[in-house]
PDB file of C-alpha atoms in Angstrom:
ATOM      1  CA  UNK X 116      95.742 107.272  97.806  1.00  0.00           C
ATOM      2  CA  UNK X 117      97.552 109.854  99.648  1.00  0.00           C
ATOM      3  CA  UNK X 118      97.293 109.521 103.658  1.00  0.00           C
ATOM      4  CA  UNK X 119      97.770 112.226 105.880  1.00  0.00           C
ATOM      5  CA  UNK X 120      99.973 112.039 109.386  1.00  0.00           C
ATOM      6  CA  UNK X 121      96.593 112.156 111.419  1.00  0.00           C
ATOM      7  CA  UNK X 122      95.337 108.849 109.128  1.00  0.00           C
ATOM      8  CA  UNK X 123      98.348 106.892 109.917  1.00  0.00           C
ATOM      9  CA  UNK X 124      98.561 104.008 112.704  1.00  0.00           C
ATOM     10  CA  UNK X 125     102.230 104.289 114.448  1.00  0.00           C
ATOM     11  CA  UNK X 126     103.386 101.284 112.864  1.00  0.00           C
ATOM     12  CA  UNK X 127     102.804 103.230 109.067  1.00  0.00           C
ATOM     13  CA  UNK X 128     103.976 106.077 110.036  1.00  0.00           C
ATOM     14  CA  UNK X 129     107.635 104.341 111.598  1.00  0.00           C
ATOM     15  CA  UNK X 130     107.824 102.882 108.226  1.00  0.00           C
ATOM     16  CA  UNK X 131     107.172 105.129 105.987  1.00  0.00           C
ATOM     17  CA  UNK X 132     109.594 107.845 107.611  1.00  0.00           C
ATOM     18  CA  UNK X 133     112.606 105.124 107.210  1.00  0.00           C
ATOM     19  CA  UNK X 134     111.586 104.388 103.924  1.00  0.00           C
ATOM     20  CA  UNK X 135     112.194 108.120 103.510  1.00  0.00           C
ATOM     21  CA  UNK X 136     115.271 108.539 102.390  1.00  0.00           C
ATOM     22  CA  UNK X 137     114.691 105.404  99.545  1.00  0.00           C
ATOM     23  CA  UNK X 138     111.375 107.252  98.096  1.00  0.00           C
ATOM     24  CA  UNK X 139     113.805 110.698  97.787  1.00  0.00           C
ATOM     25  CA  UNK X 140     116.182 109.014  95.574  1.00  0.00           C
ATOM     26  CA  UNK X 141     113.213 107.253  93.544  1.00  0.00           C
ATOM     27  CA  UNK X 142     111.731 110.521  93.258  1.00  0.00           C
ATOM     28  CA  UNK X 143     114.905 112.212  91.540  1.00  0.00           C
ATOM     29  CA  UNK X 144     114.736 109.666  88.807  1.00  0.00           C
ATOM     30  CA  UNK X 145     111.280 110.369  88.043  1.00  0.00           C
ATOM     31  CA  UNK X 146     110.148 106.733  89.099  1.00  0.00           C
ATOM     32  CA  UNK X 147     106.427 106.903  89.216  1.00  0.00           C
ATOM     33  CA  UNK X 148     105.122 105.331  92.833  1.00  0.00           C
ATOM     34  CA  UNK X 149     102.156 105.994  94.269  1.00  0.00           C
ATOM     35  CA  UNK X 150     102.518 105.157  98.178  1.00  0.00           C
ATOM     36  CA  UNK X 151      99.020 103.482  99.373  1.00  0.00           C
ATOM     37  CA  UNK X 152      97.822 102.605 102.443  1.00  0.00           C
ATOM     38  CA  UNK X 153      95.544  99.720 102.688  1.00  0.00           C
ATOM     39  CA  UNK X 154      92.568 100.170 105.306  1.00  0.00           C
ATOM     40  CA  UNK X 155      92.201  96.282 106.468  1.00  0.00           C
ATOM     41  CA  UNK X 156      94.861  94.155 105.049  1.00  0.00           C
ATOM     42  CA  UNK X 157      93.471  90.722 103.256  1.00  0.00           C
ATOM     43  CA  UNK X 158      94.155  87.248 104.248  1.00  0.00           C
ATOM     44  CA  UNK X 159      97.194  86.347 101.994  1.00  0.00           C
ATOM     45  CA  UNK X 160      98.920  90.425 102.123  1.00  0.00           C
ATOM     46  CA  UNK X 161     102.319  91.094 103.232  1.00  0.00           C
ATOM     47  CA  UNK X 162     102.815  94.032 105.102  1.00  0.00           C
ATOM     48  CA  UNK X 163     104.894  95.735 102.395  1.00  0.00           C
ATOM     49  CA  UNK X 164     104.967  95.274  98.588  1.00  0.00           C
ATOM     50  CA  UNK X 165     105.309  97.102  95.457  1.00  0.00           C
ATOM     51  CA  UNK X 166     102.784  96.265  93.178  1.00  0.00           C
ATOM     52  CA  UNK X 167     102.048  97.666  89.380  1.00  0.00           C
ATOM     53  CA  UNK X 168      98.810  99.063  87.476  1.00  0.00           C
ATOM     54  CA  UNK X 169      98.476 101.412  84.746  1.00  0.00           C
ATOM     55  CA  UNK X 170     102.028 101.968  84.207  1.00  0.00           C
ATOM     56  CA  UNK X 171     103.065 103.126  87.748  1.00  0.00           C
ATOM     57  CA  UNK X 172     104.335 101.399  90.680  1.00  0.00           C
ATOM     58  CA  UNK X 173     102.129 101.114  94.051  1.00  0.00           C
ATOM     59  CA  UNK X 174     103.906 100.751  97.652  1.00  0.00           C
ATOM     60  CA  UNK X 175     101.353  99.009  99.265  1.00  0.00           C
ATOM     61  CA  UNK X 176     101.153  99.053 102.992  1.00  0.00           C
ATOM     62  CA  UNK X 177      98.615  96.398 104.188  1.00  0.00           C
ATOM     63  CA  UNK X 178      99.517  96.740 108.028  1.00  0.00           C
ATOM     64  CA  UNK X 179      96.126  96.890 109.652  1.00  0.00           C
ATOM     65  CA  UNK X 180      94.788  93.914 111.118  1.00  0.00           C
ATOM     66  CA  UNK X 181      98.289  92.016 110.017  1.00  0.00           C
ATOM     67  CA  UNK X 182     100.107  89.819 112.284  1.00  0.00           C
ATOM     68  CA  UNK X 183     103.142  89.611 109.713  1.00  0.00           C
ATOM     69  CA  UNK X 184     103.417  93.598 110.404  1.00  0.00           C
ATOM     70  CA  UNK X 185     104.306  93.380 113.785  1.00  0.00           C
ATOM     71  CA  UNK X 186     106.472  89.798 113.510  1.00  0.00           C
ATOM     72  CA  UNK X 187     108.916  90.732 110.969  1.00  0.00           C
ATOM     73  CA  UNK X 188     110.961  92.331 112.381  1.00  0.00           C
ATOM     74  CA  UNK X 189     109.610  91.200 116.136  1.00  0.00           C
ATOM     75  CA  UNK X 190     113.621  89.580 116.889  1.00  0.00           C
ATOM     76  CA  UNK X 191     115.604  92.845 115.885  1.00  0.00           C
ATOM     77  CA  UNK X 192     116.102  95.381 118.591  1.00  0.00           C
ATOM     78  CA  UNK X 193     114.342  98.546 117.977  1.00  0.00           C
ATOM     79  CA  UNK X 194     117.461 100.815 117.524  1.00  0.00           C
ATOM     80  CA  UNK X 195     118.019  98.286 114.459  1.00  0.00           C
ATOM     81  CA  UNK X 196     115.134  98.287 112.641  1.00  0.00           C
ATOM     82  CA  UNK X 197     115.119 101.420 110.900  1.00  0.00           C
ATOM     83  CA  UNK X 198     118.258 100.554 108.536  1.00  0.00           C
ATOM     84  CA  UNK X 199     116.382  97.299 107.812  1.00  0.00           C
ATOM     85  CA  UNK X 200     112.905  98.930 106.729  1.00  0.00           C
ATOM     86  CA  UNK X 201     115.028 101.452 104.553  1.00  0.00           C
ATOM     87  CA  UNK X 202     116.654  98.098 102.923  1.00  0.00           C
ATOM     88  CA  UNK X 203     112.971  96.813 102.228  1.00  0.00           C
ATOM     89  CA  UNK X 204     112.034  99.482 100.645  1.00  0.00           C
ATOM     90  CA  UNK X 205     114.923  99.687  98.378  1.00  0.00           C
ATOM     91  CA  UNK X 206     114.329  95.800  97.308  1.00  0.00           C
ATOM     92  CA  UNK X 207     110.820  97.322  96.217  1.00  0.00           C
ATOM     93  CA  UNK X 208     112.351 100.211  94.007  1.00  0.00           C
ATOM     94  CA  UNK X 209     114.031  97.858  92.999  1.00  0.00           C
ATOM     95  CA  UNK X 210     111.110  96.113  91.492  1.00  0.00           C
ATOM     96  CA  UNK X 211     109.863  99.283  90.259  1.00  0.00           C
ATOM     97  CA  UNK X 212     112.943 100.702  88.634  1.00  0.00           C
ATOM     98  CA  UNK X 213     112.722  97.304  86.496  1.00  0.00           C
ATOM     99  CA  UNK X 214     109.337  97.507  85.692  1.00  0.00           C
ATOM    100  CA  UNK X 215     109.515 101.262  84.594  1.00  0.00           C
ATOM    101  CA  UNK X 216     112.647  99.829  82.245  1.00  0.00           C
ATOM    102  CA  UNK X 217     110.426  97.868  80.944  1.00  0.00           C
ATOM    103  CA  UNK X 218     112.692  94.542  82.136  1.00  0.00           C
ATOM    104  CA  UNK X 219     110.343  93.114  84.009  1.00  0.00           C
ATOM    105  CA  UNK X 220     110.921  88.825  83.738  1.00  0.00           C
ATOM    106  CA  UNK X 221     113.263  89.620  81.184  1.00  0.00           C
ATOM    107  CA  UNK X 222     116.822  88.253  81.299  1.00  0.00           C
ATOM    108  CA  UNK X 223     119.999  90.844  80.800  1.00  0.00           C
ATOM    109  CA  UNK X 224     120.902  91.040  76.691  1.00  0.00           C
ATOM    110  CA  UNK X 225     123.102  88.335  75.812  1.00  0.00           C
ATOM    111  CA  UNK X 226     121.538  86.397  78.250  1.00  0.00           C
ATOM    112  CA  UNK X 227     119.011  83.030  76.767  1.00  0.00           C
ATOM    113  CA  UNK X 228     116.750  80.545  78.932  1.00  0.00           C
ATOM    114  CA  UNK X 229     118.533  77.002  78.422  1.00  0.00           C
ATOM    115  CA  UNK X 230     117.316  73.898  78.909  1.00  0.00           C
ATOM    116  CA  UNK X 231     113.661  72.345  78.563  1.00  0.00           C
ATOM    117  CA  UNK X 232     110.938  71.398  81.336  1.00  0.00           C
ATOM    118  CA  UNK X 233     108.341  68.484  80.356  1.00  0.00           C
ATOM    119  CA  UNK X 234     105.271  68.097  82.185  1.00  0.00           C
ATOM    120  CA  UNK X 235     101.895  66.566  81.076  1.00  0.00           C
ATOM    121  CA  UNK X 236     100.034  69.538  82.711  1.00  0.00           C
ATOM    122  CA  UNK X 237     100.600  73.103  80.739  1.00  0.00           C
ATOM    123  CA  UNK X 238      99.663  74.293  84.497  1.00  0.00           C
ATOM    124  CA  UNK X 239     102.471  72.986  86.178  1.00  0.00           C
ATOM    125  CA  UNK X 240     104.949  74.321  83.311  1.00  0.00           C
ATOM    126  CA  UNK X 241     103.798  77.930  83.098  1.00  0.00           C
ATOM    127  CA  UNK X 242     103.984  78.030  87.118  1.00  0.00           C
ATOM    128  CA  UNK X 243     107.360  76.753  87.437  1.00  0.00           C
ATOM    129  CA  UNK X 244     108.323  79.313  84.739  1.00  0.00           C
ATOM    130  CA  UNK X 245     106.494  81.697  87.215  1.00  0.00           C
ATOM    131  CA  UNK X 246     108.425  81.035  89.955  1.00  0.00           C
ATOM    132  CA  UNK X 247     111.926  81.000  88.097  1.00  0.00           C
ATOM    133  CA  UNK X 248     110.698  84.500  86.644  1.00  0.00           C
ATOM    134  CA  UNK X 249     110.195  85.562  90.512  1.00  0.00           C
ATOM    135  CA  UNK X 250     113.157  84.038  91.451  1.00  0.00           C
ATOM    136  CA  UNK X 251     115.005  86.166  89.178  1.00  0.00           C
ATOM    137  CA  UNK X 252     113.536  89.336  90.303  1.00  0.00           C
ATOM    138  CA  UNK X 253     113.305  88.838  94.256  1.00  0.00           C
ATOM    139  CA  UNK X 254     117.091  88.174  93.432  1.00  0.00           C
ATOM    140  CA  UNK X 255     117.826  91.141  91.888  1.00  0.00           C
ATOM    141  CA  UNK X 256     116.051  93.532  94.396  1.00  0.00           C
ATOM    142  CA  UNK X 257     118.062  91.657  97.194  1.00  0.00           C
ATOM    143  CA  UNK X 258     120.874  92.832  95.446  1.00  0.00           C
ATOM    144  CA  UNK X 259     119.785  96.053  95.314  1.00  0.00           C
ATOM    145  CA  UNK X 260     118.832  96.752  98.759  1.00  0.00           C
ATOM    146  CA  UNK X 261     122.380  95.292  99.835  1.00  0.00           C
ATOM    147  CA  UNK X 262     123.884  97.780  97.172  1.00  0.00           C
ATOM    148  CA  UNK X 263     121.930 100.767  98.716  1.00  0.00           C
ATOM    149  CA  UNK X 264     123.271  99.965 102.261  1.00  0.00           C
ATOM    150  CA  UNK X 265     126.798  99.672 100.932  1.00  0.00           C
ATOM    151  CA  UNK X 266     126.964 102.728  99.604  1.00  0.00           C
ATOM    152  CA  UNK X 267     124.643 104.702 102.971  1.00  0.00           C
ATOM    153  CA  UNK X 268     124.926 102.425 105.972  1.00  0.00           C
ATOM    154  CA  UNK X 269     128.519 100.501 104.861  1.00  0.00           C
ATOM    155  CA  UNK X 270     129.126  99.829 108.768  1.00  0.00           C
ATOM    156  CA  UNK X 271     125.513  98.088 108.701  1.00  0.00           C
ATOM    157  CA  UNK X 272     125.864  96.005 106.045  1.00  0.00           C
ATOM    158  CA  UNK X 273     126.498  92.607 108.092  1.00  0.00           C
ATOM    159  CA  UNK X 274     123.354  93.621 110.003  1.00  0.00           C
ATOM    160  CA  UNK X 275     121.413  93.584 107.430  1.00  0.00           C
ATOM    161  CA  UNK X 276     122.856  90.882 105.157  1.00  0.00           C
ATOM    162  CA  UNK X 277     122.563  88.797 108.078  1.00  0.00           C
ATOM    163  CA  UNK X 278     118.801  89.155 108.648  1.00  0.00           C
ATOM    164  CA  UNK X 279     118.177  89.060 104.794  1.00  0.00           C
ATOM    165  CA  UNK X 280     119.881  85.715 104.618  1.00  0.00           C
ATOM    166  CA  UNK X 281     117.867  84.703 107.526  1.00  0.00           C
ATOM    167  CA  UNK X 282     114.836  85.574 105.924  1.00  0.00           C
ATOM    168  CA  UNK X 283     115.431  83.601 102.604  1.00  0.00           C
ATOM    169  CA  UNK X 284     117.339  80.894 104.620  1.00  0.00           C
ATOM    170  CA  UNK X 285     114.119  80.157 106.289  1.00  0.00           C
ATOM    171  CA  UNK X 286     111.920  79.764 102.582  1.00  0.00           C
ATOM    172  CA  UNK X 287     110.057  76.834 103.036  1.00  0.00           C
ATOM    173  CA  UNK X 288     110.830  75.577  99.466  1.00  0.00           C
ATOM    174  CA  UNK X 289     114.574  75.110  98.030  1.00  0.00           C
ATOM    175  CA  UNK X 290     114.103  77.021  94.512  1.00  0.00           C
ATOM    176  CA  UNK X 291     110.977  78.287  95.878  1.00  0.00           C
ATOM    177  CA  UNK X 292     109.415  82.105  94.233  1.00  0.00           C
ATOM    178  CA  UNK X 293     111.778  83.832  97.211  1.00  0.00           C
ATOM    179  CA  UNK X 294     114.812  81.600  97.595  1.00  0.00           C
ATOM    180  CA  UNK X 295     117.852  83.989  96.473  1.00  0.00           C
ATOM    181  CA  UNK X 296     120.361  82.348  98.182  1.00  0.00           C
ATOM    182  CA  UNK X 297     122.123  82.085  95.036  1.00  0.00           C
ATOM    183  CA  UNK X 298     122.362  85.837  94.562  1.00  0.00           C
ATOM    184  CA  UNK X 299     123.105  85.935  98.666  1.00  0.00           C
ATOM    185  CA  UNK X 300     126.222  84.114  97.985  1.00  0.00           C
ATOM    186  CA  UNK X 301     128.048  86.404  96.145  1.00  0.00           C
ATOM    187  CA  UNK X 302     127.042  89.221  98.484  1.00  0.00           C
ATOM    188  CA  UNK X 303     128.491  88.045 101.466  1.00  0.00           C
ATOM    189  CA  UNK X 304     131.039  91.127 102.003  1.00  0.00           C
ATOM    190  CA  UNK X 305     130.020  94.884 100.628  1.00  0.00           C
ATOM    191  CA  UNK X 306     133.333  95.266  99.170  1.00  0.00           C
ATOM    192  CA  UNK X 307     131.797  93.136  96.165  1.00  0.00           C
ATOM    193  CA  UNK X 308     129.743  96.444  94.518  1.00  0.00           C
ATOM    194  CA  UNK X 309     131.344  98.208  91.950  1.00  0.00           C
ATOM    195  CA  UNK X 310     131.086 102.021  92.240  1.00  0.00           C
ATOM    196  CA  UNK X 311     128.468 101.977  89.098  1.00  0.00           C
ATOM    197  CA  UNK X 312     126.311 105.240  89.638  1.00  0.00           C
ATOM    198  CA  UNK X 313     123.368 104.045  90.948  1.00  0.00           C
ATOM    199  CA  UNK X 314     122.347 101.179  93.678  1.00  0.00           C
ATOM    200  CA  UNK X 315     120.520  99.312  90.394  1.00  0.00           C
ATOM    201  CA  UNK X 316     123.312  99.252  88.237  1.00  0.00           C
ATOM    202  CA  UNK X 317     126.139  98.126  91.023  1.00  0.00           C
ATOM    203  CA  UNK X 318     123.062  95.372  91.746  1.00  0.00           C
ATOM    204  CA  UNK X 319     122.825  94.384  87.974  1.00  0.00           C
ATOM    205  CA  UNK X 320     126.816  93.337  87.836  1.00  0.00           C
ATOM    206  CA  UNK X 321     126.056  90.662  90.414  1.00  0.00           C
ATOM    207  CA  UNK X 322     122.576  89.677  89.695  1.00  0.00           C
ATOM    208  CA  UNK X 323     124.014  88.287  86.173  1.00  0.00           C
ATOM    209  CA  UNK X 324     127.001  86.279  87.896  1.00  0.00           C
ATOM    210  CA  UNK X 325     123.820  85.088  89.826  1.00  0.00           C
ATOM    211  CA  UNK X 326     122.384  83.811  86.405  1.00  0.00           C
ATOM    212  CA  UNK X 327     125.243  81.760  84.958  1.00  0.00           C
ATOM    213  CA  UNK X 328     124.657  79.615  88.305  1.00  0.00           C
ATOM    214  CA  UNK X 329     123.056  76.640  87.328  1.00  0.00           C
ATOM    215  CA  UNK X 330     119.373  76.671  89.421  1.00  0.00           C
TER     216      UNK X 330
END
């Protein structure tokens, strides 16, 4: 779905021009995202998420009729927002550059699952292999969005590591589907990218350190 200017509420179109500059890049390595706009969002939507059908990506916007839309970023100054939007929407290329690699859920080579999880329900195991899956991924598209500001917004970085860790400092579950803090950790400064050629590749370096920590 393809929305003109005159279709858009204010709030869409503010995030959609920061997220700009992120959907550029995508679009010189061919990534395949189709940007949609939702008309009502449901119940359970987040304002912003990538999504995945017939083998493209969708940036969802479900905005309308959202409270989260206007509270994320509700504590930030306006002047500061901007660089943070641009950071979202680099965590969700993220999750479409590894889902048009065809790595999506799957562990770096040389890298093997260890250790075994008993449960009498087949329910609960196949979740809490869910959420470690999840885990994995929300981590590494942390990583990346902190990578991307290194490299175009290096004297913002604090800002926004500080309101990512925030974000994931407040998940309601230790371990939970969101809870990167382990990832987080070894972000701390920008210094620690490499000067790989691409925000997903200087993300990738640190997102495996992340997986030899015992979770």
């Amino acid at each position: 779905m393809n929305a003109s200017a005159a279709q858009l509420t204010p709030t869409e179109t503010r995030w959609l021009n920061a997220a700009t500059p992120v959907l550029n890049y995508a679009k010189t390595l061919s990534l395949p995202i189709d940007i949609i706009v939702q008309p009502q969002a449901g119940p359970n939507d987040v304002p912003f998420a990538m999504g995945f059908a017939d083998g493209r990506c969708k940036l969802v916007l479900s905005m309308r009729g959202n409270a989260n839309a206007e509270t994320i970023l509700a504590d930030v100054p306006d002047e500061r927002r901007d660089v943070l939007i641009e950071a979202m929407t680099a965590h969700e290329v993220g999750h479409c550059w590894r889902y048009a690699q065809g790595n999506w859920h799957a562990l770096p080579a040389g890298f093997t699952e260890v250790g075994e999880e008993f449960s009498d329900n087949p329910e609960l195991l196949a979740l809490s292999k869910q959420m470690r899956e999840t885990r994995r991924e929300e981590g590494y598209s942390d990583l990346v969005a902190l990578a991307w500001t290194q490299h175009y917004h290096p004297d913002q970085y604090g800002h926004v590591y500080g309101w990512l860790r925030k974000v994931r400092d407040d998940q309601p579950v230790s371990h939970g589907s969101h809870d990167t803090r382990t990832w987080l950790n070894l972000a701390t400064r920008g210094d620690v990218f490499g000067r790989a050629a691409s925000p997903f590749d200087q993300a990738a370096t640190l997102w495996s350190a992340g997986l030899l920590v015992h979770e």
